[in-house]
PDB file of C-alpha atoms and ligand atoms in Angstrom:
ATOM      1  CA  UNK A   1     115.213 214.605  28.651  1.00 54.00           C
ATOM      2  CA  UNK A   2     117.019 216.103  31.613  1.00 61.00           C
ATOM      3  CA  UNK A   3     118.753 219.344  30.555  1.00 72.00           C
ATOM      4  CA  UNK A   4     122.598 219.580  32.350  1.00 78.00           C
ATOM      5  CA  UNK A   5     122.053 222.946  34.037  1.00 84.00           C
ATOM      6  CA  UNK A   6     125.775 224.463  33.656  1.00 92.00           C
ATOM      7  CA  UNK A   7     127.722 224.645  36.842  1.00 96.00           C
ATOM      8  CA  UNK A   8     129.119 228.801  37.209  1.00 98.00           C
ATOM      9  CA  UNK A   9     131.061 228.844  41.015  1.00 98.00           C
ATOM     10  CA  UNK A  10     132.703 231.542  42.545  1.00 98.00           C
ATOM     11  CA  UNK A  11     136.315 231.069  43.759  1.00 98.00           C
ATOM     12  CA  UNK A  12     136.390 233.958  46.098  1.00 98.00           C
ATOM     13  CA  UNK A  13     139.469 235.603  47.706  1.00 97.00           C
ATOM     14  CA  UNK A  14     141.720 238.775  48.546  1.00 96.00           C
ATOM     15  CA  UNK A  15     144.926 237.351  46.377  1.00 97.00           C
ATOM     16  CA  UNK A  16     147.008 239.082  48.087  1.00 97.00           C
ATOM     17  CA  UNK A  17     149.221 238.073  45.859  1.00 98.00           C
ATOM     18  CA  UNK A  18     147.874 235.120  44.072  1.00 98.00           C
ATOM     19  CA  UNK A  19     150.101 231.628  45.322  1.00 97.00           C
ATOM     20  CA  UNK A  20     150.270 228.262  44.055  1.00 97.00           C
ATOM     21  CA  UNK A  21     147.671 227.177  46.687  1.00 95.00           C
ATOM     22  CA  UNK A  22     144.799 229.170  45.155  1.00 97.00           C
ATOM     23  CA  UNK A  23     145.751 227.682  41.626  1.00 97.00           C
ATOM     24  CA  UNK A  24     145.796 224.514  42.986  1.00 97.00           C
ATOM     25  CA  UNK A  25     142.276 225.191  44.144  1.00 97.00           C
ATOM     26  CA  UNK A  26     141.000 226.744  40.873  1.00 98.00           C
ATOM     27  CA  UNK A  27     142.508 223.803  38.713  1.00 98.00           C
ATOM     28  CA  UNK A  28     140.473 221.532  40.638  1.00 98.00           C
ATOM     29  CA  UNK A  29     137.380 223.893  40.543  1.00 98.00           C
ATOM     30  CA  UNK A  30     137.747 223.575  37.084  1.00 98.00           C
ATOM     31  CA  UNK A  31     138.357 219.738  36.924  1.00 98.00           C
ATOM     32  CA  UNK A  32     134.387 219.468  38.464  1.00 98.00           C
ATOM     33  CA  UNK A  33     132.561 222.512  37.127  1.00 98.00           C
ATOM     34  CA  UNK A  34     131.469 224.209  34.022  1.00 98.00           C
ATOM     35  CA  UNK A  35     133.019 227.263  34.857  1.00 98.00           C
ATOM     36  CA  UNK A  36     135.376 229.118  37.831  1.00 98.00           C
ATOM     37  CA  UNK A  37     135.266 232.920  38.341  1.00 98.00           C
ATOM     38  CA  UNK A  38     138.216 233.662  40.541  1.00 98.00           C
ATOM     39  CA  UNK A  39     136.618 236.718  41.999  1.00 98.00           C
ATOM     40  CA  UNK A  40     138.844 239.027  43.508  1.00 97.00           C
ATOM     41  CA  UNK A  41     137.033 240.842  46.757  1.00 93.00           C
ATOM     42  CA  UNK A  42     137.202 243.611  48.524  1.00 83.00           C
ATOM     43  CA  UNK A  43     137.984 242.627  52.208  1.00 75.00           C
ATOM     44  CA  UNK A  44     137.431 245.198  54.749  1.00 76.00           C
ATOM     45  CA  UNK A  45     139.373 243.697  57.604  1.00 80.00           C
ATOM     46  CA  UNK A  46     142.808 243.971  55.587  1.00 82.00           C
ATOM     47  CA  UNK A  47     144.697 246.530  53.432  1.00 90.00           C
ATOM     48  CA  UNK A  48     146.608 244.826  50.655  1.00 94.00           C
ATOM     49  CA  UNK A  49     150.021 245.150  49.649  1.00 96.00           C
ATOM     50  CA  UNK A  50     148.606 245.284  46.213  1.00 96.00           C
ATOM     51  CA  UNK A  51     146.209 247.293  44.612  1.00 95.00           C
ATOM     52  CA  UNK A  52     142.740 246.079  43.452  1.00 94.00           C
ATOM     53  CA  UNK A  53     144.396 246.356  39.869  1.00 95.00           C
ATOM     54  CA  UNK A  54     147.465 244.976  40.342  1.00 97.00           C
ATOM     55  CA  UNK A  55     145.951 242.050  42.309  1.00 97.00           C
ATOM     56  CA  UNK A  56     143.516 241.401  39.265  1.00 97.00           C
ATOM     57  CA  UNK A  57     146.477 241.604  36.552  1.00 98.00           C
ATOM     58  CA  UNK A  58     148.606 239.145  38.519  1.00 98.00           C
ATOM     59  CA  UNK A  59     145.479 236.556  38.889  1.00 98.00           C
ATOM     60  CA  UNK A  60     145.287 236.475  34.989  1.00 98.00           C
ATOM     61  CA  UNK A  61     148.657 236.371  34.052  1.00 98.00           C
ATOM     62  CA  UNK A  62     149.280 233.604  36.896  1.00 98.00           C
ATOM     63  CA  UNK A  63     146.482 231.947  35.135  1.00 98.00           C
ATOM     64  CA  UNK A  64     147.983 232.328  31.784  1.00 97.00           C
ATOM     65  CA  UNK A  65     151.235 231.011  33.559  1.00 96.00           C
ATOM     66  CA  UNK A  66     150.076 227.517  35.022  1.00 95.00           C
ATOM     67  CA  UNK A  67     147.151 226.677  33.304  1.00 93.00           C
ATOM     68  CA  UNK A  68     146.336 228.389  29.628  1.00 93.00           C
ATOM     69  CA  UNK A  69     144.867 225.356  28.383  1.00 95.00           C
ATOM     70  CA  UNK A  70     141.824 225.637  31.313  1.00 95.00           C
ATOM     71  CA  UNK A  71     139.713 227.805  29.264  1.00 96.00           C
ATOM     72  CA  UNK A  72     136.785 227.333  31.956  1.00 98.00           C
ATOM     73  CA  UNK A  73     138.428 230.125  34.091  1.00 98.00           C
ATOM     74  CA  UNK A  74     137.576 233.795  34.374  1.00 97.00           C
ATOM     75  CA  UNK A  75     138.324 236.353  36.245  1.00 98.00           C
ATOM     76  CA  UNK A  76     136.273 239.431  38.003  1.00 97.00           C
ATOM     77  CA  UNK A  77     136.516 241.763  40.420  1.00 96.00           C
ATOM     78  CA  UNK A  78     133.485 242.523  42.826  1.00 96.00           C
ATOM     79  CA  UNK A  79     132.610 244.689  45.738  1.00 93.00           C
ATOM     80  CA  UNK A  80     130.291 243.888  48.977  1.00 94.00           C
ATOM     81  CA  UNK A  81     128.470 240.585  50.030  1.00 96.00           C
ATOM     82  CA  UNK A  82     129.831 237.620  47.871  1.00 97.00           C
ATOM     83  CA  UNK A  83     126.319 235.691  48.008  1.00 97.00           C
ATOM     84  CA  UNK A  84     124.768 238.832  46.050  1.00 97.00           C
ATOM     85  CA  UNK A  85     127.777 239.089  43.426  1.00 98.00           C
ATOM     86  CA  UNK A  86     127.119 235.045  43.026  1.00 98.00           C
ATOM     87  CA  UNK A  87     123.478 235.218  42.002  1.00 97.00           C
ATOM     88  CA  UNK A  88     123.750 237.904  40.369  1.00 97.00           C
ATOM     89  CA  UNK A  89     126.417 235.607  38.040  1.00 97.00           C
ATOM     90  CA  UNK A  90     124.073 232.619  38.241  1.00 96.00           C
ATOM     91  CA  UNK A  91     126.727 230.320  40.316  1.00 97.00           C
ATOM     92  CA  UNK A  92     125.547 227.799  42.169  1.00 95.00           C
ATOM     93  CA  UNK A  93     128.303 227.350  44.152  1.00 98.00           C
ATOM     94  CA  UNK A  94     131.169 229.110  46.051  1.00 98.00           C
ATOM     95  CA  UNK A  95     134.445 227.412  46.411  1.00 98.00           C
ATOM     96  CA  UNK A  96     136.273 227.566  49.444  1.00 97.00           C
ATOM     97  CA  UNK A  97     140.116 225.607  50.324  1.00 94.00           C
ATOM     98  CA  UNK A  98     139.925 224.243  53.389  1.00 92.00           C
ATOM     99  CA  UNK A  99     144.121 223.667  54.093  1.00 85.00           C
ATOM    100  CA  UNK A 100     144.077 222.828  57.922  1.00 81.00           C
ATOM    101  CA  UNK A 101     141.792 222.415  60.581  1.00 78.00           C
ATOM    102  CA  UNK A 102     142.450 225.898  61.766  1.00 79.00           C
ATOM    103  CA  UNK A 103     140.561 227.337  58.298  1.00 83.00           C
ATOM    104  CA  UNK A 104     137.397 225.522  59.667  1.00 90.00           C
ATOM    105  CA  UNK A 105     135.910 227.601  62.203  1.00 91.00           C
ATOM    106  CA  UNK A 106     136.120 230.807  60.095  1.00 93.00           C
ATOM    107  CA  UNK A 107     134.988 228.677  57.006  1.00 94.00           C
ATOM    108  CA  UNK A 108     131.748 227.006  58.755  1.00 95.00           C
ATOM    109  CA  UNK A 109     130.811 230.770  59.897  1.00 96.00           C
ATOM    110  CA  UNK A 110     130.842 231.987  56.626  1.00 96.00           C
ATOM    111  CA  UNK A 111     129.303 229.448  54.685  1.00 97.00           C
ATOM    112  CA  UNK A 112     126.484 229.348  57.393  1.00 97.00           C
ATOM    113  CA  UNK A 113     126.064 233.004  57.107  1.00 98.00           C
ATOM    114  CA  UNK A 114     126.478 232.852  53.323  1.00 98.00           C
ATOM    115  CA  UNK A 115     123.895 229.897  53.305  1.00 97.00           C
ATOM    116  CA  UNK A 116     121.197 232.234  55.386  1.00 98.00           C
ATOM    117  CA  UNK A 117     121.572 235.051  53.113  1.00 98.00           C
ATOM    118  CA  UNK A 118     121.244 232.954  49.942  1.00 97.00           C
ATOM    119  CA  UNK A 119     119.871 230.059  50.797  1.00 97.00           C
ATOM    120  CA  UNK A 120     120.507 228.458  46.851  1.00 95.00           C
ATOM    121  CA  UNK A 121     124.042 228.529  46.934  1.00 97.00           C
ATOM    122  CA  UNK A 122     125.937 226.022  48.185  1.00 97.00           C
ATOM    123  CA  UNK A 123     129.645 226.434  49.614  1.00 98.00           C
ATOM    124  CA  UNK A 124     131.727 223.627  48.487  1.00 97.00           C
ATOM    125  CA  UNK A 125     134.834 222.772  50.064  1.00 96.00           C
ATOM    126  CA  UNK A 126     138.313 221.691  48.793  1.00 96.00           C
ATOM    127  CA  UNK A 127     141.080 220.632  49.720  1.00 93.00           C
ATOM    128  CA  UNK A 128     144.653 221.829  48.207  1.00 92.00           C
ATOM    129  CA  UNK A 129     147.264 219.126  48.085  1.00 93.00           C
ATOM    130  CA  UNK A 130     149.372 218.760  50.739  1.00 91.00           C
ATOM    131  CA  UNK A 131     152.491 220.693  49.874  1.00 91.00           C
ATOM    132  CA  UNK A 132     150.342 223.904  49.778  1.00 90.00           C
ATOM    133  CA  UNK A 133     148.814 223.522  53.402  1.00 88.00           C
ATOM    134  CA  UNK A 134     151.067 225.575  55.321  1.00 88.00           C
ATOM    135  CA  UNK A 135     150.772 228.490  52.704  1.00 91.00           C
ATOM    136  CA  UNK A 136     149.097 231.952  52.920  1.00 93.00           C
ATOM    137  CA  UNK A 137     149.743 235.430  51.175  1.00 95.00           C
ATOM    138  CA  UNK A 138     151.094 236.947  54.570  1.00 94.00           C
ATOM    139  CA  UNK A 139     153.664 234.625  54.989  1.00 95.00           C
ATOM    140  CA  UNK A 140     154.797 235.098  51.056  1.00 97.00           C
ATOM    141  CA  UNK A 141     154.880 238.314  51.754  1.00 97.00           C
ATOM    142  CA  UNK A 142     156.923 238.245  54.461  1.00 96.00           C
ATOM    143  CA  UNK A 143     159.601 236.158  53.121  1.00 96.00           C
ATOM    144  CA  UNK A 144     159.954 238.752  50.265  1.00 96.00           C
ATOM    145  CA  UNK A 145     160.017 241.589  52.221  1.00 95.00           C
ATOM    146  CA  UNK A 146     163.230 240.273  53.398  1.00 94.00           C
ATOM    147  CA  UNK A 147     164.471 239.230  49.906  1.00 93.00           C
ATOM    148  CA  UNK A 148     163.584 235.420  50.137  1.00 94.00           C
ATOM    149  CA  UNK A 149     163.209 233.715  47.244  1.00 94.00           C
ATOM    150  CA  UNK A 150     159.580 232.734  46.850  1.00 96.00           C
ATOM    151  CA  UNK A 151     159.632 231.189  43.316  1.00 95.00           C
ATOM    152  CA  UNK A 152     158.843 227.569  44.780  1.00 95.00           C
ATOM    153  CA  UNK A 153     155.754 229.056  46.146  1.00 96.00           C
ATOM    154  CA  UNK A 154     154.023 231.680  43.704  1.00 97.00           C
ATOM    155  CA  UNK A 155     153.956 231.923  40.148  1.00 98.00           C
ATOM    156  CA  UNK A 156     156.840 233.686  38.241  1.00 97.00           C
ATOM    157  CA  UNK A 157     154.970 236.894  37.655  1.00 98.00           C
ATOM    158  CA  UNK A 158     154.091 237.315  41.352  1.00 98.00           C
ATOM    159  CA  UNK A 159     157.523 236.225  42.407  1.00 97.00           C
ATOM    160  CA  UNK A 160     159.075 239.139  40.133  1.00 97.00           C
ATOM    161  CA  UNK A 161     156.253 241.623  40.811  1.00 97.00           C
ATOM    162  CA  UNK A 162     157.037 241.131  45.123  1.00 97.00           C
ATOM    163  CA  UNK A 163     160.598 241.743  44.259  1.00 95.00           C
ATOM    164  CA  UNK A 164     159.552 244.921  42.387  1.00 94.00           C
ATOM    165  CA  UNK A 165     157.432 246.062  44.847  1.00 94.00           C
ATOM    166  CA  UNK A 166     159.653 245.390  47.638  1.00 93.00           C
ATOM    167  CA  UNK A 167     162.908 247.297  45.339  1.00 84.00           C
ATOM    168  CA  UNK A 168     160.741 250.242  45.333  1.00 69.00           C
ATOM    169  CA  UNK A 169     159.779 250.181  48.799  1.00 63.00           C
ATOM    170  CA  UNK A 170     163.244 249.738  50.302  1.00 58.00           C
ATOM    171  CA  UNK A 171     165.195 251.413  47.622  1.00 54.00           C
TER     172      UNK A 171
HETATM  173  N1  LIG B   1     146.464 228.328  49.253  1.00 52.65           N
HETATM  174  C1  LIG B   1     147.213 229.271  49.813  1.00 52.65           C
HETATM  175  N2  LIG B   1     146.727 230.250  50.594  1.00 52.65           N
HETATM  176  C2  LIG B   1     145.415 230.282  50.779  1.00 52.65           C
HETATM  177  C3  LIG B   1     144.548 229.336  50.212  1.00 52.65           C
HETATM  178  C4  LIG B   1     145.122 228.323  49.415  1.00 52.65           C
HETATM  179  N3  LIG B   1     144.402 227.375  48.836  1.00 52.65           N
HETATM  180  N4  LIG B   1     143.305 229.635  50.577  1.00 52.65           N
HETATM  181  C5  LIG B   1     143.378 230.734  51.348  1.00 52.65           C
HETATM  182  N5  LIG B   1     144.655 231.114  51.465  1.00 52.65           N
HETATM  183  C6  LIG B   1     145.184 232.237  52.255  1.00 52.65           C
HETATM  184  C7  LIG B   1     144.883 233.569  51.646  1.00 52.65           C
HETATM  185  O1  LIG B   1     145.908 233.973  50.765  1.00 52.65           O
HETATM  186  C8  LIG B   1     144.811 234.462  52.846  1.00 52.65           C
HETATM  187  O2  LIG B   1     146.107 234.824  53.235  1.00 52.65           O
HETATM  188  P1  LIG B   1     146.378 236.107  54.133  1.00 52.65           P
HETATM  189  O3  LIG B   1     145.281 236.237  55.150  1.00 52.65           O
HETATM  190  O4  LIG B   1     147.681 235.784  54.733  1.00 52.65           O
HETATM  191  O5  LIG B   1     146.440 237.275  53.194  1.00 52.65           O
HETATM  192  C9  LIG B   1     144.267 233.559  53.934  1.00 52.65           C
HETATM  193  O6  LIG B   1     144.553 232.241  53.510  1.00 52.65           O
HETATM  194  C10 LIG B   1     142.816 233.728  54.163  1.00 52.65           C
HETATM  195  O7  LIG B   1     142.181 233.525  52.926  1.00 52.65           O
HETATM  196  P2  LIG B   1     140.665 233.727  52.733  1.00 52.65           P
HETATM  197  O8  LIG B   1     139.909 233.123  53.849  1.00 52.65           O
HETATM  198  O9  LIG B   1     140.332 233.310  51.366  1.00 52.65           O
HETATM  199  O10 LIG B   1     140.484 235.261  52.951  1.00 52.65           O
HETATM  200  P3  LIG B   1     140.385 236.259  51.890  1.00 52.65           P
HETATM  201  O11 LIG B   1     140.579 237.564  52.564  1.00 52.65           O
HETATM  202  O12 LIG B   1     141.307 235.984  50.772  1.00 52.65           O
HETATM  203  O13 LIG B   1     138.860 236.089  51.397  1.00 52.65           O
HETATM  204  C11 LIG B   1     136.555 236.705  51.385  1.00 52.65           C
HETATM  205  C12 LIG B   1     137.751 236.304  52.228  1.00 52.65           C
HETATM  206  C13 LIG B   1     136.946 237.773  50.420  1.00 52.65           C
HETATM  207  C14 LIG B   1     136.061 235.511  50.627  1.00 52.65           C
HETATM  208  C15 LIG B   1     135.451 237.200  52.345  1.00 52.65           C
HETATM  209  O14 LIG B   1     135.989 238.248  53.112  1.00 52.65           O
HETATM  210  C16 LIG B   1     134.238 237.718  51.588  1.00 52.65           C
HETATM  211  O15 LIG B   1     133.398 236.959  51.162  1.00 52.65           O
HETATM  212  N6  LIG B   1     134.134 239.037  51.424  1.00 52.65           N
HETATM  213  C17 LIG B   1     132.996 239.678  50.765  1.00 52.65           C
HETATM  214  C18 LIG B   1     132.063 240.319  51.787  1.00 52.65           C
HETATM  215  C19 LIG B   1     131.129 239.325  52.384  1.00 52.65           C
HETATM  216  O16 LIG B   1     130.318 238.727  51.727  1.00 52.65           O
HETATM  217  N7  LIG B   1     131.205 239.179  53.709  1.00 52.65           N
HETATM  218  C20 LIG B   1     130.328 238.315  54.460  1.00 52.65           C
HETATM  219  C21 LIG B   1     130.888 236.932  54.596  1.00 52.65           C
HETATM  220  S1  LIG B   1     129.825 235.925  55.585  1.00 52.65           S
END
């Protein structure tokens, strides 16, 4: 009989904070695969509003916010080269959101590169629903730095922890 080999992927990412496009992503990661590690990394080319910790807090309890019933989903924290972090968890997949033609180029680069370095795991590609496409973590940020409401965008938690963090910057 053939054994189902359990599907582990890696949903990869600065969170910078968190927004509802990523948790669009990882609910549909976790419609198709045994089980999603949001894995937060440690990008060199940025330095984030939010520390490592903070980021990782506000990925779980945005988790526990939209989805608590998804109990496919964990959470890690990893540093250098996402193909080694992803064998060493067994995945056989990363998961990438590809939101506009624009993400392409950088995506096909780094799956390609991923794909040479670890030639077993695949990159798999999806695609956030529409509302979410114009959405990144700089922007977010950006409209709370100058007290926007972002509440339509992020989770609760992040919403209040960017007005926090913004208070105590400014203040
Ligand atoms: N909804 C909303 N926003 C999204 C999104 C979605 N579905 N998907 C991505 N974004 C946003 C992110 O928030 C981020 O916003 P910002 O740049 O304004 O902060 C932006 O789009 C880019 O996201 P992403 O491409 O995921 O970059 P990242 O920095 O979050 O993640 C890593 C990149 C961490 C996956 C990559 O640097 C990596 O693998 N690092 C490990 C080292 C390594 O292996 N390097 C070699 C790679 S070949």
């Amino acid at each position: 009989m053939n054994e189902h080999k359990k599907t582990v992927v890696i949903y990869p990412g600065t969170f910078d904070p968190i927004t509802n496009g990523h948790l669009d992503i990882i609910e549909r990661a976790s419609e198709l695969f045994d089980e999603v590690i949001v894995a937060l990394a440690r990008n060199s080319q940025k330095s984030p509003l939010f520390s490592e910790q903070e980021r990782l807090k506000l990925v779980e309890r945005s988790l526990m916010e939209c989805c608590p019933h998804r109990t496919n989903i964990r959470t890690d924290a990893f540093q250098g080269l996402l193909v080694e972090y992803a064998t060493a968890r067994n995945a056989t997949a990363v998961v990438r959101g590809l939101r506009a033609m624009s993400d392409f180029e950088y995506e096909f680069q780094m799956a390609l590169m991923n794909r040479k370095l670890a030639p077993t795991i695949s990159t798999v590609f999806l695609m956030p629903h529409e509302e979410y496409t114009y959405l990144n973590s700089t922007i977010i940020r950006e409209l709370a730095r100058y007290g926007k409401d972002v509440s339509d965008f992020v989770p609760n938690v992040v919403a209040a922890a960017l007005k926090e963090k913004f208070e105590i910057k400014y203040h």
